[in-house]
Coordinates of C-alpha atoms in Angstrom, one line a residue:
M247 CA -27.6 98.8 -18.8
T248 CA -29.8 95.8 -19.1
D249 CA -28.3 92.3 -19.2
M250 CA -24.4 93.6 -19.4
T251 CA -22.4 90.2 -18.8
A252 CA -22.6 89.6 -22.6
L253 CA -19.9 92.9 -22.9
A254 CA -17.3 92.2 -24.9
Q255 CA -13.6 91.2 -23.8
P256 CA -12.8 94.4 -21.1
F257 CA -10.3 97.2 -21.9
T258 CA -7.7 97.1 -20.3
S259 CA -3.5 98.0 -21.2
S260 CA -2.5 94.8 -23.5
M261 CA -4.8 96.3 -25.9
S262 CA -2.3 97.4 -28.2
I263 CA -3.1 101.1 -30.1
P264 CA -0.7 101.5 -33.3
A265 CA 1.6 104.8 -32.5
N266 CA -0.1 106.0 -35.9
H267 CA -3.4 104.8 -35.1
G268 CA -4.0 103.4 -38.1
S269 CA -6.8 102.1 -37.6
L270 CA -8.2 105.4 -37.8
Q271 CA -11.2 106.0 -41.1
T272 CA -9.7 107.9 -43.4
E273 CA -12.1 110.4 -45.5
R274 CA -10.4 111.0 -49.7
G275 CA -7.5 112.7 -50.3
G276 CA -6.1 111.5 -46.7
K277 CA -7.5 114.2 -44.4
T278 CA -8.3 111.6 -41.2
S279 CA -12.2 111.9 -39.9
E280 CA -14.3 111.6 -37.0
R281 CA -15.9 108.6 -35.6
G282 CA -17.3 106.6 -32.5
G283 CA -20.4 106.9 -31.4
K284 CA -21.5 109.2 -27.9
V285 CA -18.6 108.9 -25.0
L286 CA -19.5 110.2 -22.0
A287 CA -17.5 111.0 -19.2
Y288 CA -17.6 112.0 -15.2
V289 CA -14.6 112.6 -13.3
T290 CA -14.0 114.1 -10.4
D291 CA -10.2 115.6 -10.2
P292 CA -9.0 117.9 -13.9
A293 CA -6.1 115.2 -14.4
T294 CA -8.0 112.2 -15.1
E295 CA -9.8 115.2 -17.5
T296 CA -7.1 116.7 -18.4
A297 CA -5.9 113.1 -19.8
L298 CA -8.7 112.4 -21.4
R299 CA -9.1 115.0 -23.2
Q300 CA -6.1 114.6 -25.0
T301 CA -6.3 111.2 -26.0
A302 CA -10.0 111.7 -27.2
S303 CA -8.6 114.0 -28.9
Q304 CA -5.6 112.5 -30.5
L305 CA -7.8 109.2 -31.3
L306 CA -10.5 111.4 -32.8
V307 CA -13.6 110.8 -31.0
G308 CA -15.5 112.6 -32.1
D309 CA -18.2 112.6 -29.8
F310 CA -17.1 113.5 -26.3
E311 CA -17.6 115.2 -23.8
V312 CA -15.9 115.5 -20.2
R313 CA -18.5 116.7 -17.3
R314 CA -17.2 116.9 -13.8
G315 CA -18.3 115.2 -11.3
D316 CA -19.1 111.8 -9.9
V317 CA -21.4 108.5 -10.6
R318 CA -24.4 111.0 -8.4
T319 CA -24.0 113.2 -11.0
A320 CA -24.3 110.8 -14.1
V321 CA -27.8 109.7 -12.3
R322 CA -29.3 113.3 -12.3
D323 CA -28.1 114.1 -15.3
L324 CA -29.2 110.9 -17.3
A325 CA -32.7 111.1 -15.5
R326 CA -33.2 113.4 -18.2
Q327 CA -31.5 112.8 -21.2
R328 CA -30.7 109.9 -23.1
S329 CA -27.7 108.1 -22.9
P330 CA -24.6 107.8 -24.6
D331 CA -23.1 104.4 -26.2
L332 CA -19.8 105.2 -23.8
L333 CA -20.5 106.2 -19.6
I334 CA -17.4 106.7 -17.6
V335 CA -18.1 107.3 -14.6
D336 CA -16.4 108.2 -11.8
L337 CA -16.9 106.7 -8.3
S338 CA -14.3 108.2 -6.0
G339 CA -14.6 109.6 -2.6
I340 CA -18.7 107.3 -2.6
E341 CA -18.8 105.0 0.3
L342 CA -21.1 102.6 -1.4
P343 CA -20.0 102.0 -4.9
I344 CA -22.9 99.3 -5.8
G345 CA -25.9 101.5 -4.6
A346 CA -24.5 103.6 -6.9
M347 CA -24.8 102.4 -9.4
E348 CA -28.0 100.3 -8.2
S349 CA -29.6 104.2 -9.1
L350 CA -27.0 104.1 -12.2
S351 CA -29.0 101.3 -13.8
Q352 CA -32.4 103.3 -13.8
V353 CA -31.5 106.0 -15.5
C354 CA -29.8 103.9 -18.3
E355 CA -30.8 103.0 -21.6
P356 CA -30.2 99.1 -22.7
S357 CA -27.3 99.8 -25.4
V358 CA -24.6 101.8 -23.4
T359 CA -21.6 100.6 -22.3
V360 CA -20.5 101.4 -18.4
V361 CA -17.2 102.3 -17.2
A362 CA -16.2 102.5 -14.2
I363 CA -13.6 104.3 -12.1
G364 CA -12.5 105.2 -9.0
D365 CA -9.3 105.9 -5.9
R366 CA -9.8 102.4 -4.6
N367 CA -7.4 99.1 -5.9
D368 CA -9.8 96.8 -4.2
V369 CA -9.8 93.5 -6.1
A370 CA -13.6 93.2 -3.7
L371 CA -15.0 95.8 -6.1
Y372 CA -14.1 95.4 -9.1
R373 CA -15.4 91.8 -9.5
N374 CA -18.4 93.0 -7.8
L375 CA -18.7 95.5 -10.8
R376 CA -17.6 92.9 -13.5
G377 CA -19.6 90.5 -12.2
L378 CA -22.7 92.6 -12.0
G379 CA -22.0 93.7 -15.5
V380 CA -19.6 96.6 -15.5
A381 CA -18.1 96.9 -18.7
E382 CA -14.1 97.7 -16.6
Y383 CA -13.2 99.1 -13.7
L384 CA -10.2 101.6 -13.6
F385 CA -8.9 102.9 -10.8
K386 CA -6.3 106.1 -10.8
P387 CA -4.7 107.6 -12.0
L388 CA -4.8 105.4 -15.3
P389 CA -2.2 104.4 -17.4
S390 CA -2.0 106.6 -20.8
D391 CA -2.7 102.6 -22.4
Q392 CA -6.0 102.3 -20.7
I393 CA -7.1 105.2 -21.5
E394 CA -6.3 104.7 -25.1
A395 CA -7.6 101.4 -25.2
L396 CA -10.7 102.5 -23.8
L397 CA -12.5 105.4 -25.6
G398 CA -9.6 103.6 -28.8
R399 CA -11.8 100.2 -28.6
A400 CA -14.8 103.0 -27.5
A401 CA -14.6 105.0 -31.3
G402 CA -14.3 101.7 -33.5
T403 CA -17.3 99.3 -31.6
A404 CA -19.6 102.4 -31.9
A405 CA -18.3 103.1 -35.9
R406 CA -18.7 99.7 -36.7
G407 CA -22.3 100.1 -35.3
E408 CA -21.4 97.1 -33.5
D409 CA -24.5 94.7 -31.3
T410 CA -23.6 95.1 -27.5
G411 CA -26.0 91.8 -27.1
R412 CA -28.1 94.1 -24.1
Q413 CA -31.4 94.5 -24.2
G414 CA -34.4 95.6 -23.0
K415 CA -37.1 92.9 -21.9
L416 CA -40.1 91.9 -24.5
V417 CA -43.7 92.6 -23.3
A418 CA -46.6 90.9 -25.0
V419 CA -50.2 92.7 -24.5
T420 CA -53.1 90.8 -25.5
G421 CA -56.7 90.2 -25.0
A422 CA -58.9 87.1 -24.7
R423 CA -61.2 88.1 -26.7
G424 CA -62.0 92.3 -28.7
G425 CA -62.8 94.8 -26.6
V426 CA -62.4 93.7 -22.4
G427 CA -60.0 96.4 -21.7
T428 CA -56.5 95.3 -24.1
T429 CA -55.1 98.9 -25.5
T430 CA -56.4 100.7 -21.3
V431 CA -53.7 97.5 -18.8
A432 CA -51.4 98.4 -21.8
V433 CA -50.8 102.2 -22.4
N434 CA -51.1 103.3 -18.6
L435 CA -48.9 99.9 -17.7
A436 CA -46.8 101.6 -20.6
S437 CA -47.2 104.7 -19.0
Y438 CA -46.6 103.2 -15.7
L439 CA -43.0 102.4 -16.0
A440 CA -42.4 105.8 -17.1
D441 CA -43.4 108.6 -15.4
V442 CA -43.6 105.8 -12.1
G443 CA -41.0 103.5 -12.6
R444 CA -38.9 106.1 -14.7
R445 CA -36.9 103.8 -17.2
R446 CA -37.6 104.2 -20.8
I447 CA -40.5 103.2 -22.7
A448 CA -41.6 102.0 -26.5
L449 CA -45.0 100.8 -26.3
V450 CA -46.0 99.9 -30.3
D451 CA -49.9 99.2 -31.6
L452 CA -50.1 96.2 -34.1
D453 CA -53.2 96.7 -35.2
L454 CA -52.7 98.7 -38.1
H455 CA -55.9 99.5 -39.1
T456 CA -57.7 100.3 -36.1
G457 CA -55.1 100.5 -32.6
T458 CA -56.0 103.3 -30.8
V459 CA -53.2 103.8 -28.5
A460 CA -52.7 106.7 -30.0
L461 CA -55.8 108.0 -29.4
H462 CA -55.9 107.0 -25.3
L463 CA -52.6 109.6 -26.0
N464 CA -53.5 112.1 -27.3
L465 CA -51.2 111.7 -30.2
K466 CA -51.7 111.4 -34.6
P467 CA -50.7 107.8 -35.5
G468 CA -48.1 108.2 -37.5
R469 CA -46.4 106.7 -40.7
G470 CA -43.3 105.0 -39.2
L471 CA -44.6 101.7 -38.3
R472 CA -45.5 101.0 -41.8
E473 CA -42.5 101.9 -42.9
A474 CA -40.3 100.5 -41.3
I475 CA -41.8 97.2 -41.7
E476 CA -42.7 96.9 -45.2
A477 CA -38.6 98.4 -45.6
P478 CA -36.9 96.9 -42.9
E479 CA -33.1 97.6 -44.7
R480 CA -34.3 101.9 -43.2
V481 CA -34.2 101.1 -39.6
D482 CA -32.0 102.6 -37.5
Q483 CA -31.2 104.4 -34.1
L484 CA -31.9 107.6 -36.9
F485 CA -35.3 105.8 -38.1
L486 CA -36.8 104.8 -34.7
E487 CA -35.8 108.6 -32.9
R488 CA -38.0 110.0 -35.9
A489 CA -40.4 107.6 -36.3
M490 CA -41.4 107.6 -32.4
Q491 CA -44.3 110.1 -30.8
P492 CA -43.2 110.7 -27.3
A493 CA -45.7 111.0 -25.0
S494 CA -43.7 111.2 -21.9
D495 CA -40.2 112.3 -21.4
R496 CA -40.3 108.1 -20.9
L497 CA -42.3 106.8 -23.1
D498 CA -42.0 106.6 -27.1
V499 CA -45.3 105.5 -29.2
L500 CA -45.3 104.1 -32.5
A501 CA -48.8 103.5 -33.7
T502 CA -50.3 104.0 -37.2
E503 CA -53.3 104.0 -38.8
E504 CA -53.7 102.4 -42.1
P505 CA -56.8 102.1 -44.7
I506 CA -59.3 99.7 -43.9
I507 CA -59.3 98.6 -47.5
P508 CA -56.7 97.3 -48.4
P509 CA -55.3 95.8 -46.2
V510 CA -52.0 95.5 -44.6
A511 CA -50.3 92.3 -43.8
P512 CA -46.9 92.6 -41.8
N513 CA -44.0 90.2 -42.0
P514 CA -43.8 88.6 -39.3
R515 CA -39.5 89.2 -39.8
A516 CA -39.6 92.3 -40.3
V517 CA -42.1 93.2 -37.0
L518 CA -39.6 91.0 -34.9
D519 CA -36.1 92.9 -36.4
L520 CA -38.2 95.6 -35.5
L521 CA -39.1 95.1 -31.7
D522 CA -35.4 94.0 -31.8
S523 CA -34.3 97.4 -32.4
L524 CA -36.3 99.0 -29.9
R525 CA -35.2 96.5 -27.2
S526 CA -31.5 97.5 -27.6
Q527 CA -33.0 101.6 -27.4
Y528 CA -35.2 100.9 -23.9
H529 CA -35.7 99.1 -20.8
Y530 CA -39.1 97.6 -22.0
V531 CA -41.2 97.2 -25.4
L532 CA -44.7 96.9 -24.8
V533 CA -46.3 95.6 -27.2
D534 CA -50.2 95.9 -27.8
V535 CA -51.1 92.9 -29.9
P536 CA -54.0 92.1 -31.8
H537 CA -56.6 89.3 -30.7
D538 CA -56.6 87.7 -34.0
L539 CA -54.2 84.9 -33.6
S540 CA -52.2 86.4 -36.9
E541 CA -49.1 85.2 -38.4
T542 CA -47.7 88.1 -36.7
A543 CA -49.5 88.1 -33.6
R544 CA -48.8 84.8 -33.5
A545 CA -44.8 85.7 -33.5
V546 CA -44.9 87.9 -31.6
L547 CA -46.4 86.2 -28.6
D548 CA -44.1 83.4 -28.9
Q549 CA -40.9 85.4 -28.9
A550 CA -42.0 88.5 -25.9
A551 CA -40.3 87.4 -22.4
L552 CA -43.7 87.8 -20.3
R553 CA -47.6 87.5 -22.1
I554 CA -49.7 88.7 -20.4
V555 CA -53.4 88.1 -21.0
V556 CA -56.9 90.4 -20.2
A557 CA -60.3 88.7 -20.0
D558 CA -63.4 90.4 -18.4
G559 CA -65.4 89.1 -16.4
N560 CA -67.4 86.7 -19.0
L561 CA -67.5 83.0 -18.9
A562 CA -66.3 83.3 -22.9
G563 CA -63.6 85.4 -21.6
A564 CA -62.1 83.1 -19.2
R565 CA -62.7 80.2 -21.3
D566 CA -60.6 81.7 -23.9
A567 CA -57.4 83.1 -21.3
L568 CA -57.3 79.5 -20.5
R569 CA -57.2 78.1 -24.1
L570 CA -54.4 80.6 -24.2
R571 CA -52.4 80.5 -21.3
G572 CA -52.8 76.7 -21.9
A573 CA -51.4 77.1 -25.7
F574 CA -48.3 79.3 -24.5
E575 CA -47.9 76.5 -21.9
S576 CA -47.6 73.2 -24.2
S577 CA -45.6 75.3 -26.7
G578 CA -43.1 74.3 -24.2
S579 CA -41.7 77.8 -23.2
S580 CA -39.9 79.4 -20.7
R581 CA -42.1 82.8 -21.0
Q582 CA -43.8 83.7 -18.5
T583 CA -48.0 84.1 -19.4
L584 CA -49.9 86.3 -16.5
V585 CA -54.0 86.8 -16.9
V586 CA -55.4 89.2 -15.7
H587 CA -59.3 89.7 -14.3
N588 CA -60.1 92.8 -16.0
R589 CA -63.4 94.8 -15.0
R590 CA -64.1 93.0 -11.9
G591 CA -67.1 93.3 -10.4
A592 CA -68.8 94.5 -13.4
P593 CA -72.7 94.6 -13.5
G594 CA -73.6 91.4 -14.9
A595 CA -70.5 89.4 -15.7
L596 CA -69.0 86.5 -13.7
T597 CA -68.4 87.1 -9.4
P598 CA -64.4 86.1 -8.2
A599 CA -64.8 82.3 -7.6
E600 CA -67.1 81.5 -10.7
F601 CA -64.2 83.7 -12.9
N602 CA -61.5 82.0 -10.9
R603 CA -63.9 78.3 -11.4
A604 CA -63.8 78.8 -14.9
L605 CA -59.8 79.8 -15.4
G606 CA -59.0 76.7 -14.0
G607 CA -57.3 78.9 -10.9
P608 CA -56.9 82.7 -9.6
A609 CA -56.3 85.3 -11.8
D610 CA -53.0 86.9 -11.5
Y611 CA -54.1 90.3 -10.8
A612 CA -57.2 91.7 -11.5
I613 CA -58.1 95.3 -11.9
D614 CA -62.3 96.3 -10.5
C615 CA -64.5 97.8 -12.6
R616 CA -65.1 102.1 -13.0
P617 CA -65.7 103.2 -15.4
K618 CA -66.5 106.3 -15.3
P619 CA -62.6 107.4 -14.4
L620 CA -61.0 105.6 -16.8
I621 CA -64.3 106.3 -19.9
E622 CA -63.0 110.6 -19.0
A623 CA -58.9 109.9 -19.6
A624 CA -59.7 107.7 -22.5
T625 CA -62.1 110.6 -24.1
L626 CA -59.8 113.4 -23.1
G627 CA -56.1 111.0 -24.5
E628 CA -54.0 110.8 -21.5
P629 CA -53.1 107.9 -19.1
A630 CA -56.4 107.4 -16.8
I631 CA -53.3 106.3 -13.7
K632 CA -53.6 110.2 -13.7
R633 CA -56.9 110.5 -13.2
C634 CA -57.5 107.4 -10.5
A635 CA -56.0 106.2 -7.3
P636 CA -56.9 102.9 -7.0
F637 CA -56.3 101.8 -10.9
K638 CA -52.8 103.2 -10.7
S639 CA -52.8 100.9 -7.6
E640 CA -54.0 97.7 -9.4
I641 CA -51.5 98.7 -12.4
S642 CA -48.9 99.3 -10.3
K643 CA -48.6 95.1 -9.6
L644 CA -48.0 94.7 -12.6
A645 CA -45.9 96.8 -13.3
E646 CA -43.9 95.1 -10.3
A647 CA -44.4 91.6 -12.4
V648 CA -42.7 93.1 -15.6
S649 CA -40.2 94.6 -13.7
G650 CA -39.5 91.7 -11.5
Q651 CA -39.5 93.9 -8.6
S652 CA -42.0 92.7 -5.5
A653 CA -43.5 95.0 -2.9
G654 CA -41.2 92.8 -0.7
G655 CA -37.8 92.8 -1.6
G656 CA -37.2 90.1 -4.6
T657 CA -35.0 90.6 -6.5
S658 CA -32.6 93.1 -6.5
L659 CA -33.0 95.6 -9.5
L660 CA -29.4 96.3 -10.0
G661 CA -28.8 92.1 -10.8
R662 CA -32.1 92.1 -12.5
L663 CA -31.3 95.0 -15.1
F664 CA -27.6 93.5 -15.6
R665 CA -28.3 89.9 -16.6
G666 CA -32.7 90.3 -17.3
G667 CA -32.6 91.1 -20.6
K668 CA -31.2 87.8 -23.0
S669 CA -33.8 86.3 -21.9
A670 CA -36.4 87.8 -23.8
K671 CA -34.2 87.1 -27.2

């Protein structure tokens, strides 16, 4: 449900549905074919359930399901399963509907279209829900023409594969230099957002030859990443489902391990198109970007809504972090850049005060040097946040910056999810 203000026109009873449903696709021989993407409805009363089922059958909406329950039931179910293309939720009897929709936003994928129904003929509620980006609010009993418009248009849109314009946030994590712990930060940040934040996360390792994201998560690198950038026309939802490797129930990884010779030089446009495709399926797409500043690396850094520069506590690291941040700022981009002082307090490194002076100001975030638990976690192929509580606490602060949610409140989660996704475009 990210950035849902860019929805198309609302579903209304004024939409004309031909009596013979002539817009339905037909197969050869005159047989009408089912169409559309996944439609899932949660309703609290039998009358609405019956009306939805009958209309879906008439319109030949192939992948359609009605479940008895309200928006809270939807939250429970979608925390454990993929989101549909169209989600209908019942707000009947819900005392705080906006709060309920906020809970729903935490479990829905960015590409889902949400329609709310309820028993309150309340203009203020309607405006609030529409203002938050919900596609439409309809109050019961639902007229048959509204149901036809809702399901007919939803089926047609999904069948044509139209883009709703809602996308997740692209976050690029790169090192000021090599060997500064960029992958450790990226892997644990992704794991925290997925396992603690309960967001759907895609983690992409752009080091095609020597990347270690898969090793950190005990995964075997696949071929999907190379295939996606060499044949971008093949990339669709089914391709991504097959190419992504699950590290947990909400964290998927795209990584490869190509031969050193000959080197693979990915096309920047193909990589950006791939990341755009992922952003329609995930709340956050985190990319471990090599520090070599190749054409592809620069393209990803330029497009990212948030750039995280990781530097360890030596003079060269502080210098190059300063140069990278300055280069990003001089480009005129309004996108945010954060500097992470990694391995703070390491033996022989600059003190925090010295590092900050070399950087020209305080680092945005700091992670203390704890080699033992981090090395053990990497050896076992599991996120270090599962083994080291202080490290998890430091990663949580960085995760708050990624999601825009500060410990003290700040921007509401609902407002961020419904309005923030397009900034990464």
